Amino acid sequence: MREQLQITRLFDLSNTIAAEIFAGKSYPWEILPLIGDYVLQLGNTLSEEEYERVQPDVWIARDAKIAPSASITGPCIIDHEAELRHCAFIRGKVIVGKKAVVGNSVELKNAILFDGAAVPHFNYVGDSVLGFRAHMGAGAVTSNVKSDKSLVCVRTDDRRIETGLRKFGAMLGDFVEVGCNSVLCPGCVIGRDTTVYPSNLVRGFVPEHHIFKNPKCVIEKK
């Protein structure tokens, strides 16, 4: 089961401008402390014909759609055809992928959204990675700090993996669907093509190609 936590099982890296940050890493949370510096490094290589540098550390693709009410703090890259809707709040250290959607009153901080990822309604995504076409329903949020402020670990059925991180939200594999009003606890990892039903509290690791109906009912997709 531990191999399902690895980058190569969770994500197709051809679907992000940020593929290089994952090079040489085994687990996706290893990149969380690196996002800010990586955004600055990558941004300085982007074509001026394709991306407008609207602030010293904010690059926005010229075909992206940005609502006038959106708030963007760098370092940040908004990729081609991405959409930031009314009152989207980018707090810095963020990459929003191609055709990704950041919706009404959504807050992002230290996060990478792969191409086509969608957080369209009242979501908080902090210290997290959302894979290709991953989707969080209205009101679904990541919780990125434990209540006792201790270091986050990733729990599977039979293992406890120490991350050394105090802030770690969630890793959502490609095509993950998270239902409305669900809370993803610190260190949550959801395997690709898995669906979480609405109004759930999700802890630890959920395997790929499963349906999380509730913590006591997680079944494999047929």
PDB file of C-alpha atoms in Angstrom:
ATOM      1  CA  MET A   1       0.000   0.000   0.000  1.00  0.00           C
ATOM      2  CA  ARG A   2       2.868   2.371   0.745  1.00  0.00           C
ATOM      3  CA  GLU A   3       3.762   2.599  -2.962  1.00  0.00           C
ATOM      4  CA  GLN A   4       0.377   4.223  -3.616  1.00  0.00           C
ATOM      5  CA  LEU A   5       1.591   7.224  -1.617  1.00  0.00           C
ATOM      6  CA  GLN A   6       4.379   7.891  -4.068  1.00  0.00           C
ATOM      7  CA  ILE A   7       4.355  10.706  -6.607  1.00  0.00           C
ATOM      8  CA  THR A   8       4.364   8.373  -9.598  1.00  0.00           C
ATOM      9  CA  ARG A   9       1.178   6.623  -8.398  1.00  0.00           C
ATOM     10  CA  LEU A  10      -0.703   9.800  -7.505  1.00  0.00           C
ATOM     11  CA  PHE A  11       0.108  12.115 -10.397  1.00  0.00           C
ATOM     12  CA  ASP A  12       0.796  12.275 -14.116  1.00  0.00           C
ATOM     13  CA  LEU A  13       3.469  14.971 -14.107  1.00  0.00           C
ATOM     14  CA  SER A  14       2.836  15.835 -17.748  1.00  0.00           C
ATOM     15  CA  ASN A  15      -0.227  17.702 -16.490  1.00  0.00           C
ATOM     16  CA  THR A  16       1.522  20.489 -14.591  1.00  0.00           C
ATOM     17  CA  ILE A  17       3.947  23.297 -15.312  1.00  0.00           C
ATOM     18  CA  ALA A  18       5.556  22.403 -11.981  1.00  0.00           C
ATOM     19  CA  ALA A  19       6.791  18.903 -12.877  1.00  0.00           C
ATOM     20  CA  GLU A  20      10.417  19.757 -12.126  1.00  0.00           C
ATOM     21  CA  ILE A  21       9.776  20.408  -8.434  1.00  0.00           C
ATOM     22  CA  PHE A  22       8.935  16.722  -7.959  1.00  0.00           C
ATOM     23  CA  ALA A  23      12.194  15.479  -9.508  1.00  0.00           C
ATOM     24  CA  GLY A  24      14.167  13.237  -7.179  1.00  0.00           C
ATOM     25  CA  LYS A  25      11.389  13.098  -4.590  1.00  0.00           C
ATOM     26  CA  SER A  26       9.476   9.984  -3.523  1.00  0.00           C
ATOM     27  CA  TYR A  27       6.483  11.428  -1.673  1.00  0.00           C
ATOM     28  CA  PRO A  28       4.599  14.537  -2.807  1.00  0.00           C
ATOM     29  CA  TRP A  29       4.623  16.289   0.565  1.00  0.00           C
ATOM     30  CA  GLU A  30       8.411  16.575   0.285  1.00  0.00           C
ATOM     31  CA  ILE A  31       7.905  19.519  -2.083  1.00  0.00           C
ATOM     32  CA  LEU A  32       5.815  21.636   0.302  1.00  0.00           C
ATOM     33  CA  PRO A  33       8.752  23.587   1.815  1.00  0.00           C
ATOM     34  CA  LEU A  34      10.099  24.249  -1.698  1.00  0.00           C
ATOM     35  CA  ILE A  35       7.090  25.773  -3.438  1.00  0.00           C
ATOM     36  CA  GLY A  36       7.802  29.443  -2.769  1.00  0.00           C
ATOM     37  CA  ASP A  37      11.376  29.425  -4.080  1.00  0.00           C
ATOM     38  CA  TYR A  38      10.376  27.212  -6.998  1.00  0.00           C
ATOM     39  CA  VAL A  39       7.630  29.621  -8.107  1.00  0.00           C
ATOM     40  CA  LEU A  40      10.143  32.471  -8.199  1.00  0.00           C
ATOM     41  CA  GLN A  41      12.657  30.366 -10.123  1.00  0.00           C
ATOM     42  CA  LEU A  42      10.088  29.139 -12.650  1.00  0.00           C
ATOM     43  CA  GLY A  43       8.397  32.499 -13.056  1.00  0.00           C
ATOM     44  CA  ASN A  44      11.632  34.146 -14.141  1.00  0.00           C
ATOM     45  CA  THR A  45      11.877  31.684 -17.038  1.00  0.00           C
ATOM     46  CA  LEU A  46       8.372  32.256 -18.430  1.00  0.00           C
ATOM     47  CA  SER A  47       7.816  33.878 -21.815  1.00  0.00           C
ATOM     48  CA  GLU A  48       6.781  37.527 -21.660  1.00  0.00           C
ATOM     49  CA  GLU A  49       4.653  36.918 -24.740  1.00  0.00           C
ATOM     50  CA  GLU A  50       2.578  34.307 -22.894  1.00  0.00           C
ATOM     51  CA  TYR A  51       2.677  35.572 -19.296  1.00  0.00           C
ATOM     52  CA  GLU A  52       2.258  39.054 -17.877  1.00  0.00           C
ATOM     53  CA  ARG A  53       4.330  39.883 -14.818  1.00  0.00           C
ATOM     54  CA  VAL A  54       1.751  41.953 -12.979  1.00  0.00           C
ATOM     55  CA  GLN A  55       3.840  42.227  -9.796  1.00  0.00           C
ATOM     56  CA  PRO A  56       7.520  41.442  -9.169  1.00  0.00           C
ATOM     57  CA  ASP A  57       6.612  37.875  -8.155  1.00  0.00           C
ATOM     58  CA  VAL A  58       3.226  37.274  -9.849  1.00  0.00           C
ATOM     59  CA  TRP A  59       2.956  35.837 -13.361  1.00  0.00           C
ATOM     60  CA  ILE A  60      -0.418  35.474 -15.071  1.00  0.00           C
ATOM     61  CA  ALA A  61      -0.974  33.823 -18.436  1.00  0.00           C
ATOM     62  CA  ARG A  62      -2.412  36.347 -20.869  1.00  0.00           C
ATOM     63  CA  ASP A  63      -5.360  34.067 -21.657  1.00  0.00           C
ATOM     64  CA  ALA A  64      -6.268  33.440 -17.985  1.00  0.00           C
ATOM     65  CA  LYS A  65      -9.528  34.897 -16.678  1.00  0.00           C
ATOM     66  CA  ILE A  66      -9.100  36.923 -13.491  1.00  0.00           C
ATOM     67  CA  ALA A  67     -12.089  38.527 -11.751  1.00  0.00           C
ATOM     68  CA  PRO A  68     -11.498  42.162 -10.744  1.00  0.00           C
ATOM     69  CA  SER A  69     -12.268  41.219  -7.133  1.00  0.00           C
ATOM     70  CA  ALA A  70      -9.644  38.454  -6.955  1.00  0.00           C
ATOM     71  CA  SER A  71      -6.760  39.088  -4.555  1.00  0.00           C
ATOM     72  CA  ILE A  72      -3.350  37.729  -5.598  1.00  0.00           C
ATOM     73  CA  THR A  73      -0.238  37.810  -3.437  1.00  0.00           C
ATOM     74  CA  GLY A  74       3.001  36.366  -4.776  1.00  0.00           C
ATOM     75  CA  PRO A  75       4.934  34.369  -5.393  1.00  0.00           C
ATOM     76  CA  CYS A  76       2.315  32.948  -7.726  1.00  0.00           C
ATOM     77  CA  ILE A  77       1.873  31.620 -11.263  1.00  0.00           C
ATOM     78  CA  ILE A  78      -1.537  31.440 -12.956  1.00  0.00           C
ATOM     79  CA  ASP A  79      -1.253  29.238 -16.032  1.00  0.00           C
ATOM     80  CA  HIS A  80      -3.043  29.298 -19.395  1.00  0.00           C
ATOM     81  CA  GLU A  81      -6.859  29.501 -19.435  1.00  0.00           C
ATOM     82  CA  ALA A  82      -7.097  29.231 -15.657  1.00  0.00           C
ATOM     83  CA  GLU A  83      -9.987  31.056 -14.049  1.00  0.00           C
ATOM     84  CA  LEU A  84      -9.978  33.015 -10.784  1.00  0.00           C
ATOM     85  CA  ARG A  85     -13.540  33.958  -9.916  1.00  0.00           C
ATOM     86  CA  HIS A  86     -15.118  36.566  -7.649  1.00  0.00           C
ATOM     87  CA  CYS A  87     -13.179  37.127  -4.414  1.00  0.00           C
ATOM     88  CA  ALA A  88     -10.669  34.327  -5.010  1.00  0.00           C
ATOM     89  CA  PHE A  89      -7.835  34.811  -2.488  1.00  0.00           C
ATOM     90  CA  ILE A  90      -4.295  33.725  -3.392  1.00  0.00           C
ATOM     91  CA  ARG A  91      -2.058  34.102  -0.331  1.00  0.00           C
ATOM     92  CA  GLY A  92       1.236  33.263  -2.002  1.00  0.00           C
ATOM     93  CA  LYS A  93       3.445  30.287  -2.902  1.00  0.00           C
ATOM     94  CA  VAL A  94       0.829  29.032  -5.349  1.00  0.00           C
ATOM     95  CA  ILE A  95       0.739  27.557  -8.853  1.00  0.00           C
ATOM     96  CA  VAL A  96      -2.664  27.344 -10.549  1.00  0.00           C
ATOM     97  CA  GLY A  97      -2.552  24.987 -13.522  1.00  0.00           C
ATOM     98  CA  LYS A  98      -3.938  25.269 -17.020  1.00  0.00           C
ATOM     99  CA  LYS A  99      -7.748  25.478 -17.143  1.00  0.00           C
ATOM    100  CA  ALA A 100      -7.911  25.157 -13.352  1.00  0.00           C
ATOM    101  CA  VAL A 101     -10.735  26.923 -11.528  1.00  0.00           C
ATOM    102  CA  VAL A 102     -10.397  28.881  -8.288  1.00  0.00           C
ATOM    103  CA  GLY A 103     -13.856  30.020  -7.339  1.00  0.00           C
ATOM    104  CA  ASN A 104     -15.867  32.334  -5.160  1.00  0.00           C
ATOM    105  CA  SER A 105     -14.186  33.097  -1.816  1.00  0.00           C
ATOM    106  CA  VAL A 106     -11.678  30.250  -2.259  1.00  0.00           C
ATOM    107  CA  GLU A 107      -8.370  30.668  -0.410  1.00  0.00           C
ATOM    108  CA  LEU A 108      -5.113  29.073  -1.572  1.00  0.00           C
ATOM    109  CA  LYS A 109      -1.801  29.109   0.293  1.00  0.00           C
ATOM    110  CA  ASN A 110       1.412  27.170  -0.449  1.00  0.00           C
ATOM    111  CA  ALA A 111      -0.307  24.877  -2.918  1.00  0.00           C
ATOM    112  CA  ILE A 112      -0.006  23.440  -6.408  1.00  0.00           C
ATOM    113  CA  LEU A 113      -3.083  22.821  -8.528  1.00  0.00           C
ATOM    114  CA  PHE A 114      -2.432  20.598 -11.516  1.00  0.00           C
ATOM    115  CA  ASP A 115      -4.074  21.360 -14.851  1.00  0.00           C
ATOM    116  CA  GLY A 116      -7.853  21.159 -14.775  1.00  0.00           C
ATOM    117  CA  ALA A 117      -8.108  21.021 -10.968  1.00  0.00           C
ATOM    118  CA  ALA A 118     -11.167  22.754  -9.568  1.00  0.00           C
ATOM    119  CA  VAL A 119     -11.919  24.369  -6.206  1.00  0.00           C
ATOM    120  CA  PRO A 120     -14.934  26.407  -7.294  1.00  0.00           C
ATOM    121  CA  HIS A 121     -16.891  27.291  -4.141  1.00  0.00           C
ATOM    122  CA  PHE A 122     -15.843  28.361  -0.621  1.00  0.00           C
ATOM    123  CA  ASN A 123     -12.822  26.076  -0.313  1.00  0.00           C
ATOM    124  CA  TYR A 124      -9.619  26.437   1.701  1.00  0.00           C
ATOM    125  CA  VAL A 125      -6.555  24.685   0.263  1.00  0.00           C
ATOM    126  CA  GLY A 126      -3.338  25.138   2.225  1.00  0.00           C
ATOM    127  CA  ASP A 127      -0.015  23.275   2.074  1.00  0.00           C
ATOM    128  CA  SER A 128      -1.513  20.857  -0.413  1.00  0.00           C
ATOM    129  CA  VAL A 129      -1.259  19.432  -3.931  1.00  0.00           C
ATOM    130  CA  LEU A 130      -4.290  18.744  -6.124  1.00  0.00           C
ATOM    131  CA  GLY A 131      -3.739  16.450  -9.082  1.00  0.00           C
ATOM    132  CA  PHE A 132      -5.021  16.600 -12.657  1.00  0.00           C
ATOM    133  CA  ARG A 133      -8.762  17.321 -12.725  1.00  0.00           C
ATOM    134  CA  ALA A 134      -9.069  16.808  -8.984  1.00  0.00           C
ATOM    135  CA  HIS A 135     -12.217  18.500  -7.697  1.00  0.00           C
ATOM    136  CA  MET A 136     -13.331  19.694  -4.274  1.00  0.00           C
ATOM    137  CA  GLY A 137     -17.057  20.276  -3.810  1.00  0.00           C
ATOM    138  CA  ALA A 138     -18.545  23.388  -2.253  1.00  0.00           C
ATOM    139  CA  GLY A 139     -17.295  24.005   1.276  1.00  0.00           C
ATOM    140  CA  ALA A 140     -14.746  21.177   1.264  1.00  0.00           C
ATOM    141  CA  VAL A 141     -11.518  22.246   2.968  1.00  0.00           C
ATOM    142  CA  THR A 142      -8.064  21.067   3.920  1.00  0.00           C
ATOM    143  CA  SER A 143      -6.972  21.298   7.546  1.00  0.00           C
ATOM    144  CA  ASN A 144      -3.241  21.867   7.463  1.00  0.00           C
ATOM    145  CA  VAL A 145      -2.221  22.182  11.135  1.00  0.00           C
ATOM    146  CA  LYS A 146      -2.911  19.732  13.963  1.00  0.00           C
ATOM    147  CA  SER A 147      -4.729  21.118  16.994  1.00  0.00           C
ATOM    148  CA  ASP A 148      -1.727  20.432  19.231  1.00  0.00           C
ATOM    149  CA  LYS A 149       0.666  21.913  16.623  1.00  0.00           C
ATOM    150  CA  SER A 150       2.745  18.721  16.548  1.00  0.00           C
ATOM    151  CA  LEU A 151       4.416  17.405  13.394  1.00  0.00           C
ATOM    152  CA  VAL A 152       2.132  15.755  10.855  1.00  0.00           C
ATOM    153  CA  CYS A 153       2.437  12.081   9.992  1.00  0.00           C
ATOM    154  CA  VAL A 154       0.731  10.097   7.232  1.00  0.00           C
ATOM    155  CA  ARG A 155      -1.145   7.055   8.507  1.00  0.00           C
ATOM    156  CA  THR A 156      -2.018   3.963   6.519  1.00  0.00           C
ATOM    157  CA  ASP A 157      -3.619   0.776   7.834  1.00  0.00           C
ATOM    158  CA  ASP A 158      -0.319  -0.584   9.083  1.00  0.00           C
ATOM    159  CA  ARG A 159       2.192   2.259   8.948  1.00  0.00           C
ATOM    160  CA  ARG A 160       2.926   5.716  10.282  1.00  0.00           C
ATOM    161  CA  ILE A 161       5.156   7.838   8.050  1.00  0.00           C
ATOM    162  CA  GLU A 162       6.749  10.850   9.709  1.00  0.00           C
ATOM    163  CA  THR A 163       6.868  13.899   7.431  1.00  0.00           C
ATOM    164  CA  GLY A 164       8.762  16.356   9.621  1.00  0.00           C
ATOM    165  CA  LEU A 165       6.215  19.019   8.643  1.00  0.00           C
ATOM    166  CA  ARG A 166       4.102  21.112  10.983  1.00  0.00           C
ATOM    167  CA  LYS A 167       1.922  22.326   8.099  1.00  0.00           C
ATOM    168  CA  PHE A 168       0.606  19.717   5.677  1.00  0.00           C
ATOM    169  CA  GLY A 169      -2.918  19.699   4.300  1.00  0.00           C
ATOM    170  CA  ALA A 170      -3.787  17.080   1.695  1.00  0.00           C
ATOM    171  CA  MET A 171      -2.458  15.340  -1.386  1.00  0.00           C
ATOM    172  CA  LEU A 172      -5.219  14.567  -3.890  1.00  0.00           C
ATOM    173  CA  GLY A 173      -4.304  12.261  -6.761  1.00  0.00           C
ATOM    174  CA  ASP A 174      -5.455  12.750 -10.337  1.00  0.00           C
ATOM    175  CA  PHE A 175      -9.246  12.659 -10.824  1.00  0.00           C
ATOM    176  CA  VAL A 176     -10.047  12.649  -7.096  1.00  0.00           C
ATOM    177  CA  GLU A 177     -13.546  13.889  -6.221  1.00  0.00           C
ATOM    178  CA  VAL A 178     -14.159  15.301  -2.746  1.00  0.00           C
ATOM    179  CA  GLY A 179     -17.792  15.831  -1.782  1.00  0.00           C
ATOM    180  CA  CYS A 180     -19.267  19.057  -0.446  1.00  0.00           C
ATOM    181  CA  ASN A 181     -18.468  20.142   3.120  1.00  0.00           C
ATOM    182  CA  SER A 182     -15.869  17.439   3.679  1.00  0.00           C
ATOM    183  CA  VAL A 183     -12.830  18.138   5.875  1.00  0.00           C
ATOM    184  CA  LEU A 184      -9.462  16.649   4.921  1.00  0.00           C
ATOM    185  CA  CYS A 185      -7.384  16.346   8.095  1.00  0.00           C
ATOM    186  CA  PRO A 186      -3.650  17.151   8.241  1.00  0.00           C
ATOM    187  CA  GLY A 187      -1.618  14.538   6.365  1.00  0.00           C
ATOM    188  CA  CYS A 188      -4.532  13.262   4.294  1.00  0.00           C
ATOM    189  CA  VAL A 189      -3.539  11.459   1.074  1.00  0.00           C
ATOM    190  CA  ILE A 190      -6.216  10.331  -1.381  1.00  0.00           C
ATOM    191  CA  GLY A 191      -5.247   7.994  -4.207  1.00  0.00           C
ATOM    192  CA  ARG A 192      -6.080   8.745  -7.804  1.00  0.00           C
ATOM    193  CA  ASP A 193      -9.610   8.274  -9.123  1.00  0.00           C
ATOM    194  CA  THR A 194     -11.086   7.977  -5.625  1.00  0.00           C
ATOM    195  CA  THR A 195     -14.385   9.576  -4.622  1.00  0.00           C
ATOM    196  CA  VAL A 196     -15.184  10.948  -1.164  1.00  0.00           C
ATOM    197  CA  TYR A 197     -18.867  11.310  -0.331  1.00  0.00           C
ATOM    198  CA  PRO A 198     -20.095  14.668   1.023  1.00  0.00           C
ATOM    199  CA  SER A 199     -19.816  15.798   4.658  1.00  0.00           C
ATOM    200  CA  ASN A 200     -17.014  13.437   5.616  1.00  0.00           C
ATOM    201  CA  LEU A 201     -14.032  13.792   7.949  1.00  0.00           C
ATOM    202  CA  VAL A 202     -11.123  12.118   6.165  1.00  0.00           C
ATOM    203  CA  ARG A 203      -7.944  11.070   7.977  1.00  0.00           C
ATOM    204  CA  GLY A 204      -4.809   9.317   6.761  1.00  0.00           C
ATOM    205  CA  PHE A 205      -4.603   7.481   3.453  1.00  0.00           C
ATOM    206  CA  VAL A 206      -7.465   6.478   1.162  1.00  0.00           C
ATOM    207  CA  PRO A 207      -6.421   4.011  -1.602  1.00  0.00           C
ATOM    208  CA  GLU A 208      -6.751   4.723  -5.298  1.00  0.00           C
ATOM    209  CA  HIS A 209      -9.908   3.683  -7.208  1.00  0.00           C
ATOM    210  CA  HIS A 210     -12.089   3.566  -4.073  1.00  0.00           C
ATOM    211  CA  ILE A 211     -15.274   5.178  -2.771  1.00  0.00           C
ATOM    212  CA  PHE A 212     -15.063   6.691   0.707  1.00  0.00           C
ATOM    213  CA  LYS A 213     -18.665   6.589   1.927  1.00  0.00           C
ATOM    214  CA  ASN A 214     -17.668   7.146   5.551  1.00  0.00           C
ATOM    215  CA  PRO A 215     -14.668   6.160   7.711  1.00  0.00           C
ATOM    216  CA  LYS A 216     -16.119   2.678   8.283  1.00  0.00           C
ATOM    217  CA  CYS A 217     -17.177   2.091   4.680  1.00  0.00           C
ATOM    218  CA  VAL A 218     -14.469   2.447   2.044  1.00  0.00           C
ATOM    219  CA  ILE A 219     -15.107   0.208  -0.968  1.00  0.00           C
ATOM    220  CA  GLU A 220     -13.265  -0.474  -4.182  1.00  0.00           C
ATOM    221  CA  LYS A 221     -14.757   0.888  -7.391  1.00  0.00           C
ATOM    222  CA  LYS A 222     -16.086  -1.736  -9.757  1.00  0.00           C
TER     223      LYS A 222
END
